[in-house]
Short mmCIF file of C-alpha atoms and ligand atoms in Angstrom, two decimals:
data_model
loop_
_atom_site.label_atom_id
_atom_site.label_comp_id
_atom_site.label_asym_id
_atom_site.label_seq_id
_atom_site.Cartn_x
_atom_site.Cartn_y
_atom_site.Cartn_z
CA UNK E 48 -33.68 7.17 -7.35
CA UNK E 49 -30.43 6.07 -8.89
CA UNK E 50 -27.21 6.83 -7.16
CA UNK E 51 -24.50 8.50 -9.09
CA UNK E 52 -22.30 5.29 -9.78
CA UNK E 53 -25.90 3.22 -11.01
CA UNK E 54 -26.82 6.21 -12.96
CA UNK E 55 -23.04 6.51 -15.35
CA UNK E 56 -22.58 2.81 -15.23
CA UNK E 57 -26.18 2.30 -17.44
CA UNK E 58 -25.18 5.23 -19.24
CA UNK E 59 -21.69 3.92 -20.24
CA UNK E 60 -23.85 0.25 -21.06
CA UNK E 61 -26.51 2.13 -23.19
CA UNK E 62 -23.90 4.01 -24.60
CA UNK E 63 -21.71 0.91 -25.59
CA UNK E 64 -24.65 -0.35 -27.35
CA UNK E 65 -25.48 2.44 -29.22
CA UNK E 66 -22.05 1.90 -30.37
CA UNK E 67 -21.59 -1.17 -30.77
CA UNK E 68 -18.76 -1.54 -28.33
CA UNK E 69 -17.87 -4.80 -26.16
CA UNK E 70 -17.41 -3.64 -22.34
CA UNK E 71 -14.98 -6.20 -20.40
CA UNK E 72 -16.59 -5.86 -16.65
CA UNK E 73 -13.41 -5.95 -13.95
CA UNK E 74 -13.46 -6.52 -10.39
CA UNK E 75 -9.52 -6.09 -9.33
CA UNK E 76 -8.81 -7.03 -12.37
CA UNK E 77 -6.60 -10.05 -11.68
CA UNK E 78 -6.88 -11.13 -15.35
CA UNK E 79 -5.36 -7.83 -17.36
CA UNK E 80 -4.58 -9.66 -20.56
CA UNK E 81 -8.58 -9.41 -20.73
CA UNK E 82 -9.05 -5.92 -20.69
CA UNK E 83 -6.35 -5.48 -22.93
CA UNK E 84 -7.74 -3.09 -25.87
CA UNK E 85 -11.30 -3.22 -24.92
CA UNK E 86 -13.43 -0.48 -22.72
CA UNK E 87 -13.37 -1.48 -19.07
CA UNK E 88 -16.46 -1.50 -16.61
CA UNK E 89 -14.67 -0.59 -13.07
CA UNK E 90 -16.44 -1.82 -9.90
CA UNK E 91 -13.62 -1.21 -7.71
CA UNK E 92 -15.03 1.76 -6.62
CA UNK E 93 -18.51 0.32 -5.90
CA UNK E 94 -17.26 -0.35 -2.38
CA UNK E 95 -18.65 -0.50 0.88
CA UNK E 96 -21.08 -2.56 3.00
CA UNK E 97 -23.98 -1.55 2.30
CA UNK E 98 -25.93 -3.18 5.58
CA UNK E 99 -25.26 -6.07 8.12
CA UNK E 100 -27.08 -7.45 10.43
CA UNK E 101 -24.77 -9.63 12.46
CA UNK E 102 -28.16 -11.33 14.31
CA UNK E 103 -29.69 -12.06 11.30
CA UNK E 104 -26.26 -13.45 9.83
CA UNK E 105 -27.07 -11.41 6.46
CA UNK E 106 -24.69 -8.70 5.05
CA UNK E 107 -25.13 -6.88 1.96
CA UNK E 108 -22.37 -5.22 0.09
CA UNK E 109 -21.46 -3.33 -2.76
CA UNK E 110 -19.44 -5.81 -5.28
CA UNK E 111 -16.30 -3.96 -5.93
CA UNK E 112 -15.33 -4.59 -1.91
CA UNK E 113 -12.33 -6.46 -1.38
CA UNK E 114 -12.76 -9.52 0.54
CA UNK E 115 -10.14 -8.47 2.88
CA UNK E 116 -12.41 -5.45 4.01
CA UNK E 117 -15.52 -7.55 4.19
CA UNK E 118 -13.81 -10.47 6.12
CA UNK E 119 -12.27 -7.80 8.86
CA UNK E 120 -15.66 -6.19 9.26
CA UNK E 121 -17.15 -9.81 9.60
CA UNK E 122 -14.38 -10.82 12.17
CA UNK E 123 -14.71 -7.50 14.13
CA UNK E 124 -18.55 -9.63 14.93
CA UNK E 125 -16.84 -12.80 15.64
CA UNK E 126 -18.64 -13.84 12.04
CA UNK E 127 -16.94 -15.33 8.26
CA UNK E 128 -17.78 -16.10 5.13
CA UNK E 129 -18.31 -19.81 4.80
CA UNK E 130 -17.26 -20.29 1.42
CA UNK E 131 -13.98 -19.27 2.49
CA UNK E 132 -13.05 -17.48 -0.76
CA UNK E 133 -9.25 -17.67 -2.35
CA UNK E 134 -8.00 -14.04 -2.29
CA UNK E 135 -5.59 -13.51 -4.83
CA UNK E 136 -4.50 -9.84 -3.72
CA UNK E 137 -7.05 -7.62 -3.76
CA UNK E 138 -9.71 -9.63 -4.87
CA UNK E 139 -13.54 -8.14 -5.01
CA UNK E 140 -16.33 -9.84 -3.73
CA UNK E 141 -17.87 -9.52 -7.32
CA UNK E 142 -15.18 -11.13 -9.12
CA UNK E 143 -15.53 -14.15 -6.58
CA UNK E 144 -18.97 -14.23 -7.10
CA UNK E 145 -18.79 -13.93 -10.77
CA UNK E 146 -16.14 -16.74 -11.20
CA UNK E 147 -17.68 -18.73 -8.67
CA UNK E 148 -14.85 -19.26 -6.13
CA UNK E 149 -14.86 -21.62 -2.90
CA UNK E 150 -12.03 -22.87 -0.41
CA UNK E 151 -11.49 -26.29 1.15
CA UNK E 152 -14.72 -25.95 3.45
CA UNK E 153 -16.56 -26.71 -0.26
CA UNK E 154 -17.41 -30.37 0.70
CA UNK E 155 -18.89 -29.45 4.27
CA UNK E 156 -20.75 -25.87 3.91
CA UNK E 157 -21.50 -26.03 0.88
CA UNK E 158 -20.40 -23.65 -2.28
CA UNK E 159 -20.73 -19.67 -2.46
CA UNK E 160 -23.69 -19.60 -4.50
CA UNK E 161 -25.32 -21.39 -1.51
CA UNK E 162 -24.99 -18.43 0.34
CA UNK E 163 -26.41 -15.80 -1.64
CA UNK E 164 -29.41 -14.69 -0.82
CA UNK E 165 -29.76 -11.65 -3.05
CA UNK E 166 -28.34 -9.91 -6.25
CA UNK E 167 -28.52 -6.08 -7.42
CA UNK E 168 -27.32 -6.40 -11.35
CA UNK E 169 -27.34 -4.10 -13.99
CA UNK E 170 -27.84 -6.01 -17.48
CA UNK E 171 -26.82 -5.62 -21.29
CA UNK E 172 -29.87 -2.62 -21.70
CA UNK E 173 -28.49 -0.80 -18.76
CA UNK E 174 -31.42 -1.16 -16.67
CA UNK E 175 -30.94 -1.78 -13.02
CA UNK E 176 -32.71 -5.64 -11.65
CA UNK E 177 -32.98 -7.27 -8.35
CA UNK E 178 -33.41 -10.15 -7.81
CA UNK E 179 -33.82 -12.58 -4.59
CA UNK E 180 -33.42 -10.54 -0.99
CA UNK E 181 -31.85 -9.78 2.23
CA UNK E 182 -33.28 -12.41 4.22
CA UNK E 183 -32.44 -16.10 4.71
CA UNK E 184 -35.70 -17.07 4.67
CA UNK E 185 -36.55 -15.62 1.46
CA UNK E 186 -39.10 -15.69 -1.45
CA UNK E 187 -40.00 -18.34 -4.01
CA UNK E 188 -39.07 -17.36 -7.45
CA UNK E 189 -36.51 -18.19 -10.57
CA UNK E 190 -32.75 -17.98 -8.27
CA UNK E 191 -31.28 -15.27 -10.78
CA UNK E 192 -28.82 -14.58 -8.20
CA UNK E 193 -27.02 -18.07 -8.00
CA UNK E 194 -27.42 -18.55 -11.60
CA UNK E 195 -25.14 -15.26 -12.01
CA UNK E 196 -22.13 -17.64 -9.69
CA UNK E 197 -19.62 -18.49 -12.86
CA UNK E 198 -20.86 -15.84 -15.33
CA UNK E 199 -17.50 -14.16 -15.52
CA UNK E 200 -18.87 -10.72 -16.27
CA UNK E 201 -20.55 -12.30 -19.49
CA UNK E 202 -24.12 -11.88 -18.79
CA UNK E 203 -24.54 -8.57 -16.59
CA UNK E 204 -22.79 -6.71 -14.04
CA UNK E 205 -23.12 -7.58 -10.18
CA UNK E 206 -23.78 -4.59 -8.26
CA UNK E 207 -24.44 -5.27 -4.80
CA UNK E 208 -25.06 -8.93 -3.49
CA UNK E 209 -26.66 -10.02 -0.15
CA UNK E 210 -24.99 -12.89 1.70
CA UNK E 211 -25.62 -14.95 4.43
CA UNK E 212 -22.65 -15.32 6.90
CA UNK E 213 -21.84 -17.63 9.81
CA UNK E 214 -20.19 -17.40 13.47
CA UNK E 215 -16.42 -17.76 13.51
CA UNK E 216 -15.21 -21.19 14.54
CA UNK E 217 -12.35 -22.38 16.53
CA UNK E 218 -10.72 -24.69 13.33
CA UNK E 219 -7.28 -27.19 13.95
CA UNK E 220 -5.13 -28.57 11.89
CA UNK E 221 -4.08 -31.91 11.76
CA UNK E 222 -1.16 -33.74 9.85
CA UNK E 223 0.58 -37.27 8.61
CA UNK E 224 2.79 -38.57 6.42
CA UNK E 225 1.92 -40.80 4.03
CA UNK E 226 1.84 -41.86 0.41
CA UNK E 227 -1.12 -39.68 -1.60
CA UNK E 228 -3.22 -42.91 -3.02
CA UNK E 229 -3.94 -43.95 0.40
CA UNK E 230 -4.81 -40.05 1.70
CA UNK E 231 -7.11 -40.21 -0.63
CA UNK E 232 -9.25 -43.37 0.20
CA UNK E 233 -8.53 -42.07 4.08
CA UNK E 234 -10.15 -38.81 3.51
CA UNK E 235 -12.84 -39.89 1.65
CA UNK E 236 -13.37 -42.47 4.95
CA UNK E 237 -13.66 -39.70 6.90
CA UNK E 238 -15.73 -37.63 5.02
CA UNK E 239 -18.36 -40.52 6.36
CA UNK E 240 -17.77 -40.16 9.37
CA UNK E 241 -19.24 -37.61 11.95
CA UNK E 242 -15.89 -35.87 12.69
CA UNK E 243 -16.63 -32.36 12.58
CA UNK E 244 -14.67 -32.08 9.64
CA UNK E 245 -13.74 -28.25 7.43
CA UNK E 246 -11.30 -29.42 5.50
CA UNK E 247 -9.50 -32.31 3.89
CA UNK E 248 -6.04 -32.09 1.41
CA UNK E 249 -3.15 -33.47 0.35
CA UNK E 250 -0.08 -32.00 -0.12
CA UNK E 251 4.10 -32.56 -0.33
CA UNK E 252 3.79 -35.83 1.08
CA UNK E 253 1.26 -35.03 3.65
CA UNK E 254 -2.57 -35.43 4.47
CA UNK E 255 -4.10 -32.42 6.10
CA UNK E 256 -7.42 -32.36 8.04
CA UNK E 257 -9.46 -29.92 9.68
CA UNK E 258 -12.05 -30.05 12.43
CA UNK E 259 -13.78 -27.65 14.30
CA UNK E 260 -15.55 -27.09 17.70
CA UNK E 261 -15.41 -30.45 19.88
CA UNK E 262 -13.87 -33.57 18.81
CA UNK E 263 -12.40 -36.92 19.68
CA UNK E 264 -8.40 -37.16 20.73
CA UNK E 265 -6.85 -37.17 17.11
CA UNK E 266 -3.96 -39.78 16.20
CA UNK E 267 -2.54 -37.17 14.08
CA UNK E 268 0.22 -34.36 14.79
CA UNK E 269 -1.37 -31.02 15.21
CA UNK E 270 -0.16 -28.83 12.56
CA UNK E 271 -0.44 -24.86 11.52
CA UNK E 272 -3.55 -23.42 10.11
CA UNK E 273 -1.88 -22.07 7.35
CA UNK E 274 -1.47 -24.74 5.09
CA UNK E 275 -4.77 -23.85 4.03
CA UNK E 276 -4.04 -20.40 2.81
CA UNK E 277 -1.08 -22.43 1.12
CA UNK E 278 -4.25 -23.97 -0.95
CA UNK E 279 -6.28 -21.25 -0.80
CA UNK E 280 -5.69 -19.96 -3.00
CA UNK E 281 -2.95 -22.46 -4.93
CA UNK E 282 -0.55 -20.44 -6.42
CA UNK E 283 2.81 -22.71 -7.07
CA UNK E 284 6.03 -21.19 -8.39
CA UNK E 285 5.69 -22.38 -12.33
CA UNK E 286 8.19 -23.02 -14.73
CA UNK E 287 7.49 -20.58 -18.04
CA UNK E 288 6.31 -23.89 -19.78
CA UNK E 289 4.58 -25.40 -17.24
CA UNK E 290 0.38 -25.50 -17.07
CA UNK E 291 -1.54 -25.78 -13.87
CA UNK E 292 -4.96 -27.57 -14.32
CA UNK E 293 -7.60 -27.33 -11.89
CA UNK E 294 -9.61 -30.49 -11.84
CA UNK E 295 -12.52 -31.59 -10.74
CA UNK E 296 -13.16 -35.40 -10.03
CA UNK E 297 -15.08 -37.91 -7.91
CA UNK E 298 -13.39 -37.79 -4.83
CA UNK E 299 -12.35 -41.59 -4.49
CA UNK E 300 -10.74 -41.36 -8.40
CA UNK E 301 -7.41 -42.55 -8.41
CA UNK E 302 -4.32 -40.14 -8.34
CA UNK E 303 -3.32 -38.29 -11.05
CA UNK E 304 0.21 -38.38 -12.55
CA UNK E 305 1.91 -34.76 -11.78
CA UNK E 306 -0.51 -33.58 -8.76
CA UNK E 307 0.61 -31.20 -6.64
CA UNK E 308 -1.78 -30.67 -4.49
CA UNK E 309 -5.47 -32.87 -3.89
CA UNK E 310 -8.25 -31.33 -2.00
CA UNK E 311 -11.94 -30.99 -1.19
CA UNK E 312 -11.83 -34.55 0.05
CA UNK E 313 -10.27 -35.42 -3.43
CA UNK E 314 -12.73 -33.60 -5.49
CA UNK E 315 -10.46 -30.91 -6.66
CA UNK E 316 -6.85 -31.99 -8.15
CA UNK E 317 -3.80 -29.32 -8.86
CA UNK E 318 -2.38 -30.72 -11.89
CA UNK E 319 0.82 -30.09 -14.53
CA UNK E 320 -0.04 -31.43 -17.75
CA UNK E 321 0.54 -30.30 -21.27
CA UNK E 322 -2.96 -31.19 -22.05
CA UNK E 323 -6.25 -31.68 -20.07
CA UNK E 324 -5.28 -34.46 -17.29
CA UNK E 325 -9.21 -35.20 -17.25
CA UNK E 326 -12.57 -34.34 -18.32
CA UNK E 327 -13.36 -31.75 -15.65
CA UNK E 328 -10.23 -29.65 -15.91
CA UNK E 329 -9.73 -25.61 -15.96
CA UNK E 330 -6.41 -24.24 -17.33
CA UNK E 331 -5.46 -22.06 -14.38
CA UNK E 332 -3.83 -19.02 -15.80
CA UNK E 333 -3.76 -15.21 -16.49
CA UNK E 334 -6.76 -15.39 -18.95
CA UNK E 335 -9.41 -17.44 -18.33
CA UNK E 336 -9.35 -20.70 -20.85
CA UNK E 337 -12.70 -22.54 -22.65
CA UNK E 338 -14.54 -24.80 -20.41
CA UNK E 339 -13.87 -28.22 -21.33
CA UNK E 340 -16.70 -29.45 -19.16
CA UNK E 341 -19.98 -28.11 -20.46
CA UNK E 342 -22.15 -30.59 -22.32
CA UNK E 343 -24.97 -29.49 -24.93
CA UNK E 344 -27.58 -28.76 -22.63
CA UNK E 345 -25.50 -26.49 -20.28
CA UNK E 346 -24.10 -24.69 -23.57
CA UNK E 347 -27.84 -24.07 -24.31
CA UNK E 348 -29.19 -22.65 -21.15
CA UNK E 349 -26.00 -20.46 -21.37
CA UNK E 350 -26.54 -19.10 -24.86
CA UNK E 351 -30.24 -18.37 -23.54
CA UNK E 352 -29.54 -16.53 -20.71
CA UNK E 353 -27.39 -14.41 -22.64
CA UNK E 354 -29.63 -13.83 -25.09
CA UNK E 355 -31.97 -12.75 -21.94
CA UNK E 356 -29.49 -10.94 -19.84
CA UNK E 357 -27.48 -9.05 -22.95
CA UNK E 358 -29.30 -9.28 -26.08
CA UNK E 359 -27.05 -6.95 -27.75
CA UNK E 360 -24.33 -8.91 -26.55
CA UNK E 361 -22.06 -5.92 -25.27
CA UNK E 362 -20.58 -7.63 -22.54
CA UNK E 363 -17.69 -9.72 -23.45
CA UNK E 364 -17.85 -13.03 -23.78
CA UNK E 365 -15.50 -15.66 -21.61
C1 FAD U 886 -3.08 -16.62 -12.26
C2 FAD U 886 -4.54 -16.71 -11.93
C3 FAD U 886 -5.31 -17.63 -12.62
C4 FAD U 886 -6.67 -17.73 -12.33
N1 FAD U 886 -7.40 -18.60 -13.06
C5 FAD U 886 -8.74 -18.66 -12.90
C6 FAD U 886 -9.54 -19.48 -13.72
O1 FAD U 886 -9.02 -20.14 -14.63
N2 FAD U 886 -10.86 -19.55 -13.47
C7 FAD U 886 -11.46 -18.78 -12.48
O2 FAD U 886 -12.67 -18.86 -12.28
N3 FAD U 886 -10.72 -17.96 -11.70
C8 FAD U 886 -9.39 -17.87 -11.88
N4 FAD U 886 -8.64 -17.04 -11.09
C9 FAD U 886 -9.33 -16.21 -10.09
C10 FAD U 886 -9.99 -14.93 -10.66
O3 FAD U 886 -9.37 -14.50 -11.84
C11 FAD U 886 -9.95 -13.71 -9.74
O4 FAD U 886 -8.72 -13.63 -9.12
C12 FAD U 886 -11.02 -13.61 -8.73
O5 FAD U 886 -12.24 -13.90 -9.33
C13 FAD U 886 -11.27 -12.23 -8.15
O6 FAD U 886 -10.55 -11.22 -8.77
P1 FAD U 886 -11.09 -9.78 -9.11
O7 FAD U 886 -12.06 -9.33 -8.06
O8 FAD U 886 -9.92 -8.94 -9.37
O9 FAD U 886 -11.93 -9.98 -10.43
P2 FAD U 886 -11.42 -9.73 -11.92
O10 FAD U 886 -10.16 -10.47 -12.15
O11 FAD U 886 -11.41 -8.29 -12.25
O12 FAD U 886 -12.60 -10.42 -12.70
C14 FAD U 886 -12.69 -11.82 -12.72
C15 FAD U 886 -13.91 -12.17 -13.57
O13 FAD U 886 -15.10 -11.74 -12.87
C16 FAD U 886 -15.84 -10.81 -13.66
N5 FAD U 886 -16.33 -9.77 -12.74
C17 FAD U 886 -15.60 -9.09 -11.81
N6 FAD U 886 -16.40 -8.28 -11.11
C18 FAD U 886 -17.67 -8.43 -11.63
C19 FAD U 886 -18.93 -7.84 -11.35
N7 FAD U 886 -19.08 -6.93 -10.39
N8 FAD U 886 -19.99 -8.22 -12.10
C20 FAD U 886 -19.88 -9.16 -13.07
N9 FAD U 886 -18.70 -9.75 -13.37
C21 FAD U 886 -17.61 -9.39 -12.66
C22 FAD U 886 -14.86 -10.26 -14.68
O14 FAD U 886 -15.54 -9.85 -15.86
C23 FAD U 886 -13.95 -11.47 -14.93
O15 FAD U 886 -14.56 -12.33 -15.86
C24 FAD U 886 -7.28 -16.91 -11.33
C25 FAD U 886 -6.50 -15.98 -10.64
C26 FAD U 886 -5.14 -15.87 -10.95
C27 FAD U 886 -4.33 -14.84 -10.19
#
């Protein structure tokens, strides 16, 4: 049977739709100028972990949970996320999921939809859908639940998602000076060798690697952990006429003029520009901008599932 919160959300969906209102689904809502003037969806009360298994490495939890609560409950196991999430204050595990959102480990672990294992949505009907499971080993099917990494509250809404954790490692920090053309070509060295690398940046005149567990004697300067959270998320103090771009690139491209900050082994730049500084590039700002990166065919499988998920198109669109 449905709980309480299932059971109002589908009626407020079906309800909508009947209507013909748009519903703007929020997590923390980090992006107000979206729910401006439009009915709200509110997960942040669908809280709470809903089952972990710290043997299995699996927890499942309800998608309005802030990461802050799920990390502590993970640590209090000696266990992390992997994706290693940017919190920007209160951030929910659904909105994370929903816009997709991985730290500097990216290029080494892998990205967050990697480690879903299992989705509990409730689409543009109102009906309640599961897909995928609670198990790492899991079962053959269509992978609804990555597809639904990056769909910005556009498709459905995230309920509840299962994840698959991993052990807390010891991590250090190591630092040098030196001009950012040549970080880059170093880090993308090293991301060929078998350094037990976590991370990889560049920033205010410095490269930054981490490594964790065992490794060889470093001819670097250890430095503080916390440069990473620095990244991690990237927030820099902005001029009112300034734009930060987020963009993505091969890693050994050359620099960018006006980057503050390289990472992900020089796959992701931090960029001021007026205009898009490349093709891959996300305006980084309070409402979230058009994609300048999807081509015709990802436009299409988009429009589809849409048309799947929301046929009566009541959730907004991005
Ligand atoms: C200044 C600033 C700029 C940012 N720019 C970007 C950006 O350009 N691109 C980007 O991806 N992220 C961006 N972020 C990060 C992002 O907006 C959120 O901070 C993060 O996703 C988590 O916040 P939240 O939980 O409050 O989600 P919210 O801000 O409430 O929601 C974020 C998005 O996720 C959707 N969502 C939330 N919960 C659910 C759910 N349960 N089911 C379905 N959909 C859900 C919402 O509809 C919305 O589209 C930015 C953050 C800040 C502070």
């Amino acid at each position: 049977m449905a709980d309480v919160f299932t059971q109002q959300l589908s009626e407020q969906i079906q309800q909508a739709v009947s209507e013909k209102r748009t519903l703007q689904v929020v997590g923390n809502n980090s992006k107000v100028p979206l729910s401006e003037g439009v009915e709200t969806v509110e997960l942040s009360k669908n809280s709470g972990i809903v089952s972990y298994e710290p043997s299995e490495l699996v927890v499942t939890v309800k998608s309005g949970t802030k990461l802050t609560d799920l990390s502590a409950a993970l640590a209090e196991r000696k266990q992390m996320l992997a994706f290693e999430p940017p919190d920007y204050g209160d951030s929910t595990i659904g909105g994370t999921y929903a816009c997709a959102l991985t730290g500097p480990s990216r290029p080494f672990r892998g990205v967050l939809r990697d480690f879903v294992l299992g989705t509990k949505m409730m689409d543009g009907r109102g009906q309640s859908l599961t897909f995928g499971g609670q198990m790492i080993k899991n079962v053959a099917g269509y992978d609804v639940s990555r597809m639904m990494a990056g769909s910005k509250g556009s498709m459905a809404v995230i309920t509840e998602l299962s994840l698959k954790v991993m052990p807390l490692v010891e991590e250090v920090t190591y630092c040098r000076a030196m001009p950012e053309a040549e970080a880059i070509v170093l880090m993308n060295q090293m991301a060929g060798t078998t350094l037990p690398l976590s991370g990889c940046a560049y920033y205010e005149g410095r490269f930054y690697y981490r490594v964790f567990g065992e490794h060889p004697k470093q001819d670097a300067t250890p430095c503080s952990n916390d440069v990473w959270l620095t990244l991690n998320p990237f927030q820099p103090k902005l001029q009112p006429n300034q734009k930060l771009w987020r963009v993505d690139t091969e890693g050994p491209a050359p620099s960018i003029p006006n980057t503050l900050a390289v990472g992900m082994c020089g796959q992701r730049r931090w960029v001021l520009s007026d205009e898009a500084p490349a093709p891959y590039s996300t305006l980084w700002q309070s409402y979230f901008a058009p994609r300048h990166n999807d081509t015709d065919p990802i436009s299409n499988i988009k429009t589809g599932l849409k048309q799947v998920f929301d046929p009566h198109n009541v959730f907004k669109n991005l």
